[in-house]
Coordinates of C-alpha atoms and ligand atoms in Angstrom, one line a residue:
M1 CA -12.0 -4.3 -17.3
K2 CA -13.6 -6.4 -14.7
I3 CA -13.4 -4.9 -11.3
A4 CA -14.3 -6.1 -8.0
V5 CA -15.2 -3.3 -5.5
L6 CA -14.5 -4.2 -1.9
P7 CA -15.4 -1.1 0.2
G8 CA -15.0 -2.9 3.7
D9 CA -15.4 -1.1 6.9
G10 CA -15.0 2.3 8.5
I11 CA -14.5 5.2 6.1
G12 CA -13.9 2.3 3.3
P13 CA -17.3 2.8 1.7
E14 CA -17.1 6.8 1.7
I15 CA -13.5 6.7 0.0
V16 CA -14.6 3.9 -2.4
A17 CA -17.4 5.6 -3.4
Q18 CA -15.5 8.5 -4.6
A19 CA -12.8 6.5 -6.4
V20 CA -15.9 4.6 -8.2
K21 CA -17.2 8.0 -9.0
V22 CA -13.8 8.7 -10.8
L23 CA -13.8 5.6 -12.9
K24 CA -17.3 5.9 -13.9
A25 CA -16.7 9.4 -15.1
L26 CA -13.7 8.0 -17.0
A27 CA -16.1 5.2 -18.5
T28 CA -18.5 7.8 -20.0
D29 CA -15.4 8.8 -22.1
G30 CA -15.4 5.4 -23.6
M31 CA -13.6 3.4 -21.0
K32 CA -15.3 0.0 -20.8
I33 CA -15.4 -1.1 -17.1
E34 CA -17.7 -3.7 -15.3
L35 CA -18.0 -3.0 -11.4
E36 CA -19.2 -5.5 -9.1
Q37 CA -19.6 -5.0 -5.2
A38 CA -18.8 -7.6 -2.5
H39 CA -18.1 -7.6 1.4
I40 CA -14.8 -7.9 3.0
G41 CA -13.5 -7.5 6.7
G42 CA -16.1 -6.6 9.2
A43 CA -18.7 -6.2 6.6
G44 CA -17.9 -9.7 5.5
Y45 CA -18.2 -10.9 8.8
D46 CA -21.6 -9.4 9.2
A47 CA -22.9 -10.5 6.1
A48 CA -21.6 -14.0 5.9
G49 CA -20.0 -14.8 9.2
D50 CA -16.4 -14.5 7.4
P51 CA -14.1 -11.7 7.0
L52 CA -13.4 -13.0 3.5
P53 CA -16.6 -14.7 2.5
E54 CA -16.1 -17.4 -0.1
A55 CA -18.3 -15.4 -2.7
T56 CA -15.9 -12.3 -2.4
M57 CA -12.8 -14.5 -3.1
K58 CA -14.6 -16.0 -6.0
L59 CA -15.3 -12.6 -7.3
A60 CA -11.8 -11.3 -6.9
Q61 CA -10.5 -14.4 -8.9
A62 CA -12.9 -13.8 -11.7
S63 CA -11.8 -10.2 -11.9
D64 CA -8.9 -8.5 -13.6
A65 CA -8.6 -6.2 -10.5
V66 CA -9.7 -5.4 -7.0
L67 CA -10.4 -2.0 -5.6
L68 CA -10.6 -2.1 -1.8
G69 CA -11.2 0.4 0.8
A70 CA -10.2 -0.5 4.3
V71 CA -11.0 -3.2 7.0
G72 CA -11.2 -3.1 10.8
G73 CA -13.6 -1.5 13.7
W74 CA -13.6 -1.7 17.2
E75 CA -16.6 -3.8 17.5
Y76 CA -14.7 -6.7 15.8
D77 CA -11.5 -6.3 18.1
K78 CA -12.9 -8.9 20.5
L79 CA -13.4 -11.8 17.8
P80 CA -11.5 -14.8 17.7
R81 CA -8.2 -13.9 15.3
P82 CA -9.6 -15.8 12.2
M83 CA -12.8 -13.9 12.2
R84 CA -11.2 -10.4 12.6
P85 CA -11.4 -8.0 9.8
E86 CA -7.5 -8.0 9.1
Q87 CA -7.8 -11.7 8.4
G88 CA -10.0 -10.9 5.4
L89 CA -7.4 -8.4 4.0
L90 CA -4.4 -10.9 4.5
R91 CA -6.3 -13.8 3.1
I92 CA -7.2 -11.9 0.1
R93 CA -3.7 -10.7 -0.4
K94 CA -2.2 -14.3 -0.1
G95 CA -5.2 -15.9 -2.1
M96 CA -4.6 -13.6 -5.0
G97 CA -0.8 -14.3 -4.7
V98 CA -0.1 -10.5 -4.9
F99 CA 3.3 -10.4 -3.4
A100 CA 4.6 -7.2 -4.8
N101 CA 3.3 -4.1 -3.1
L102 CA 4.1 -0.7 -4.4
R103 CA 3.6 2.2 -2.2
P104 CA 4.6 5.6 -3.9
A105 CA 5.3 8.4 -1.4
L106 CA 4.9 11.5 -3.6
L107 CA 5.1 15.0 -2.3
Y108 CA 2.6 17.3 -4.2
P109 CA 4.2 20.8 -4.1
E110 CA 1.1 22.2 -2.8
L111 CA 1.3 19.9 0.4
A112 CA 4.7 20.9 1.6
S113 CA 3.3 22.7 4.4
A114 CA 0.8 20.2 5.3
S115 CA 4.0 17.8 6.2
T116 CA 5.2 17.9 9.9
L117 CA 8.6 18.1 8.4
K118 CA 10.3 21.2 7.2
P119 CA 9.2 22.1 3.6
E120 CA 13.0 21.9 2.4
V121 CA 13.3 18.6 3.7
V122 CA 10.5 17.0 1.9
S123 CA 9.9 19.1 -1.3
G124 CA 10.6 17.3 -4.6
L125 CA 10.1 13.9 -2.3
D126 CA 9.5 10.9 -4.7
I127 CA 10.0 7.4 -3.1
M128 CA 8.7 4.3 -4.2
I129 CA 8.4 1.8 -1.6
V130 CA 8.4 -1.7 -2.9
R131 CA 7.0 -4.3 0.1
E132 CA 6.9 -8.0 -0.2
L133 CA 3.2 -8.7 0.9
T134 CA 2.8 -12.4 1.2
G135 CA 5.6 -13.7 3.3
D136 CA 7.6 -12.6 6.3
I137 CA 6.5 -13.0 9.8
Y138 CA 2.9 -11.9 8.7
F139 CA 2.6 -15.6 7.3
G140 CA 5.6 -17.6 8.9
Q141 CA 4.9 -20.8 10.8
P142 CA 4.9 -21.6 13.6
R143 CA 2.8 -19.1 15.3
G144 CA 0.5 -18.7 18.1
V145 CA 0.6 -18.3 21.8
Q146 CA 1.2 -21.7 23.9
I147 CA 2.3 -22.6 27.3
N148 CA 6.1 -23.0 27.6
D149 CA 7.9 -25.6 29.8
K150 CA 7.9 -23.1 32.8
G151 CA 4.2 -23.4 32.5
E152 CA 4.0 -19.7 31.2
R153 CA 2.2 -18.4 28.2
E154 CA 4.8 -17.6 25.3
G155 CA 3.9 -15.9 21.9
I156 CA 5.5 -17.1 18.7
N157 CA 5.7 -15.6 15.3
T158 CA 8.2 -16.8 12.8
M159 CA 10.0 -14.5 10.3
R160 CA 10.5 -16.6 7.2
Y161 CA 11.6 -16.0 3.6
S162 CA 12.6 -18.5 0.9
E163 CA 15.2 -17.8 -1.9
S164 CA 12.5 -17.7 -4.3
E165 CA 10.2 -15.3 -2.5
I166 CA 13.0 -12.8 -2.2
R167 CA 14.0 -13.4 -6.0
R168 CA 10.7 -12.5 -7.3
I169 CA 10.2 -9.4 -5.2
A170 CA 13.8 -8.3 -6.1
K171 CA 13.1 -8.8 -9.6
V172 CA 9.9 -6.4 -9.3
G173 CA 12.2 -3.8 -7.4
Y174 CA 15.2 -3.9 -10.0
E175 CA 12.6 -3.5 -13.0
I176 CA 11.0 -0.5 -11.2
A177 CA 14.4 0.7 -10.4
M178 CA 15.4 0.7 -14.2
K179 CA 12.1 2.9 -15.1
R180 CA 12.9 5.5 -12.3
S181 CA 16.3 6.8 -11.5
R182 CA 18.0 3.4 -11.3
K183 CA 19.0 3.7 -7.6
M184 CA 17.6 1.1 -5.3
C185 CA 18.0 0.7 -1.4
S186 CA 17.3 -2.6 0.1
V187 CA 16.3 -2.6 3.8
D188 CA 16.9 -5.2 6.1
K189 CA 18.0 -6.3 9.6
A190 CA 21.1 -8.6 8.3
N191 CA 23.2 -7.6 11.3
V192 CA 20.9 -9.5 13.6
L193 CA 18.4 -11.4 11.6
E194 CA 19.4 -14.5 9.4
T195 CA 16.3 -14.3 7.2
T196 CA 17.6 -10.8 6.2
E197 CA 21.1 -11.8 5.9
L198 CA 19.8 -14.2 2.9
W199 CA 17.6 -11.3 1.8
R200 CA 20.7 -9.0 1.6
E201 CA 22.9 -11.9 -0.1
I202 CA 20.3 -12.7 -3.0
V203 CA 19.3 -8.8 -3.5
T204 CA 23.1 -8.4 -4.1
E205 CA 23.6 -11.3 -6.3
M206 CA 20.8 -10.4 -8.5
N207 CA 22.4 -6.8 -9.2
K208 CA 24.6 -8.9 -11.7
E209 CA 21.4 -9.1 -13.8
Y210 CA 20.5 -5.4 -13.3
P211 CA 24.2 -3.8 -13.6
E212 CA 22.7 -0.2 -14.2
V213 CA 21.0 -0.1 -11.1
E214 CA 23.2 1.4 -8.1
L215 CA 22.2 -0.9 -5.3
S216 CA 22.6 0.0 -1.6
H217 CA 21.7 -1.6 1.8
M218 CA 20.6 0.0 4.8
Y219 CA 19.4 -1.5 8.2
V220 CA 15.7 -0.8 9.2
D221 CA 16.5 1.0 12.2
N222 CA 18.7 3.7 10.4
A223 CA 16.3 3.8 7.3
A224 CA 13.6 4.8 9.8
M225 CA 15.9 7.6 10.9
Q226 CA 17.1 8.4 7.4
L227 CA 13.6 8.9 6.4
V228 CA 12.9 11.7 8.6
R229 CA 16.5 13.3 8.6
A230 CA 17.1 13.3 4.8
P231 CA 14.4 11.4 2.8
K232 CA 15.4 12.8 -0.4
Q233 CA 18.3 10.4 -0.5
F234 CA 15.8 7.4 -1.5
D235 CA 14.3 6.5 -4.8
V236 CA 13.2 2.9 -4.8
M237 CA 13.2 1.3 -1.5
I238 CA 12.8 -2.5 -1.4
T239 CA 12.0 -4.5 1.8
G240 CA 9.9 -7.3 3.6
N241 CA 6.5 -7.4 4.8
I242 CA 6.8 -6.2 8.3
F243 CA 9.6 -3.4 7.6
G244 CA 7.5 -2.3 4.7
D245 CA 4.4 -2.0 6.7
I246 CA 6.3 0.3 9.3
L247 CA 8.3 2.4 6.9
S248 CA 5.5 3.0 4.7
D249 CA 3.4 4.5 7.2
E250 CA 6.4 6.7 8.1
A251 CA 7.0 7.8 4.8
S252 CA 3.4 8.5 4.2
M253 CA 3.7 11.5 6.6
L254 CA 6.6 13.1 4.6
T255 CA 3.8 13.5 2.0
G256 CA 1.5 15.6 4.4
S257 CA -1.1 12.9 5.3
I258 CA -1.2 9.1 5.2
G259 CA -4.7 10.0 3.3
M260 CA -2.4 10.7 0.2
L261 CA -0.5 7.3 -0.2
P262 CA -2.2 4.8 -2.7
S263 CA -0.9 1.2 -3.0
A264 CA -0.9 -1.4 -5.9
S265 CA -0.1 -5.0 -5.1
L266 CA 0.5 -7.2 -8.0
D267 CA 1.1 -10.9 -8.7
A268 CA 3.3 -12.3 -11.2
N269 CA 0.7 -11.5 -14.0
K270 CA 0.0 -7.7 -13.0
K271 CA -3.2 -8.9 -11.8
G272 CA -3.8 -6.5 -8.9
L273 CA -5.3 -5.3 -5.6
Y274 CA -5.4 -1.7 -5.2
E275 CA -6.1 0.0 -1.7
P276 CA -5.2 3.0 -0.1
S277 CA -2.4 2.4 2.3
H278 CA -4.1 3.8 5.3
G279 CA -6.4 1.7 7.7
S280 CA -10.5 2.1 8.0
A281 CA -10.2 5.2 10.4
P282 CA -13.3 4.3 12.4
D283 CA -13.2 7.6 14.4
I284 CA -14.1 9.6 11.7
A285 CA -16.3 7.0 9.6
G286 CA -19.6 8.3 8.4
K287 CA -18.7 11.9 8.8
D288 CA -17.9 12.6 5.1
I289 CA -14.7 14.1 6.0
A290 CA -12.1 11.4 5.1
N291 CA -9.7 12.0 2.7
P292 CA -10.5 10.0 -0.6
L293 CA -7.3 10.9 -2.6
A294 CA -5.3 7.7 -1.8
T295 CA -7.9 5.5 -3.0
I296 CA -8.7 7.6 -6.1
L297 CA -4.9 7.5 -6.7
S298 CA -5.1 3.7 -6.2
A299 CA -7.6 3.6 -8.9
A300 CA -5.0 5.6 -11.0
M301 CA -2.4 2.8 -10.4
M302 CA -5.0 0.2 -11.3
L303 CA -5.3 1.7 -14.7
R304 CA -1.2 1.9 -15.2
Y305 CA -0.3 -1.6 -14.0
T306 CA -3.3 -4.1 -14.5
F307 CA -4.8 -2.3 -17.5
N308 CA -1.8 -0.6 -19.2
N309 CA -3.9 2.3 -19.6
E310 CA -1.3 5.1 -19.0
D311 CA -3.6 7.8 -20.2
G312 CA -6.5 7.2 -17.6
A313 CA -3.9 6.9 -15.0
T314 CA -2.3 10.3 -16.1
R315 CA -5.6 12.0 -16.4
I316 CA -6.6 11.0 -12.8
E317 CA -3.3 12.0 -11.5
N318 CA -3.3 15.3 -13.1
A319 CA -6.9 15.9 -11.8
V320 CA -5.8 15.3 -8.2
K321 CA -2.9 17.8 -9.0
K322 CA -5.5 20.5 -10.2
V323 CA -7.7 20.1 -7.4
L324 CA -4.8 20.5 -4.8
A325 CA -3.7 23.7 -6.8
Q326 CA -7.2 24.9 -6.6
G327 CA -6.6 24.9 -3.1
Y328 CA -9.4 22.3 -2.0
R329 CA -8.4 20.1 1.0
T330 CA -9.9 17.4 3.0
V331 CA -9.5 18.1 6.9
D332 CA -6.3 16.0 7.3
I333 CA -4.3 18.1 4.8
Y334 CA -5.9 21.4 5.4
T335 CA -3.7 24.5 6.3
E336 CA -4.7 28.2 6.7
G337 CA -5.6 29.8 3.3
T338 CA -7.0 26.6 1.8
Q339 CA -10.5 25.6 1.4
K340 CA -11.7 22.7 3.6
I341 CA -14.2 20.4 1.9
S342 CA -15.8 17.1 2.4
C343 CA -14.9 13.6 1.2
S344 CA -17.6 13.6 -1.3
A345 CA -17.0 17.1 -2.4
M346 CA -13.4 16.1 -3.1
G347 CA -14.5 13.1 -5.3
D348 CA -16.5 15.7 -7.3
A349 CA -13.8 18.1 -7.6
V350 CA -11.6 15.2 -9.1
V351 CA -14.2 14.3 -11.5
K352 CA -14.5 17.9 -12.6
N353 CA -11.0 18.2 -13.3
L354 CA -10.7 14.8 -15.3
Ligands
IPM401 C1 -1.5 -2.1 5.9 C2 -2.2 -2.5 7.0 C3 -2.3 -3.9 7.0 C4 -0.8 -4.6 7.2 C5 -3.1 -4.5 8.3 C6 -4.5 -3.8 8.3 C7 -3.4 -5.9 8.4 O1 -1.5 -2.0 8.1 O2 -1.8 -2.4 4.7 O3 -0.4 -1.6 6.0 O4 -0.4 -4.6 8.2 O5 -0.3 -4.9 6.0
MG402 MG1 0.2 -0.8 7.6

């Protein structure tokens, strides 16, 4: 298993180091892994003048999977847009063709009190958000800021989805739904946006190929409300890039902290980019207080989806459950009566429980 490791910026290096620790601990038990590190984001800009240096993209393409931390930092916000850290992330997603982003929002029972919602609203929560990742308004042309005919500046971004782009992500959604409770909610804004009207049409049409899946549709504004009103009504949620970006942040808070939400981004051949759903948190970077569990759980998803190593994935996930049951918490999920520990201590605790 050849894995490219891209720590990135902010808390990226700290959290990735913990996931690497966990993978290496599994490796001493006979799992064969080869890890190679490269720069991305602001770190890529600092090292090579590009948020996605050529060497990094080459390494990603030569690897079976990529483990990424996070990108972004205040010091890079004034750079011209193509040089900003986020562009490194968007380009590697597009370059690897990882169009299917899976973001599981799972509530560990021990964290029910860490959520800002009432425990009875979130207990038992287990949602899989399937977010399209390489299309939509994130990539649509035309885009930019131009001078309009009134001589005033005007910003333009374009929401676009082709039929084939919708079809391939819908297929991923249906296949995941078949392995879960066979319920899928497609989220769109078909009452206003033609692009998502097409989305709804195609997802509905494909239901014929997966008749066992109970398909429902919801407008994104209502979905945002339902997620905090009664989140347990959802199982698989499938949606486009920007709605998925927003709804997955919202869903993460149901689980106690965005520091708990892993993600897998897959291409058609299950090659994948694995990263926590959260950002680089520059305000807490370098303090060894970040929550590494989303990254560690992303490594588990890597074993499951790219390497078909269900045993390794389950070992990591069970170790995380045990650590939480033992009362260990990073500051973001700390509640009274539990034990506050550092990022690196959390990594050690997971390793110990493997
Ligand atoms: C995410 C992030 C990224 C996105 C940013 C950092 C470009 O918010 O992975 O959800 O918008 O996709
Ligand atoms: Mg986001």
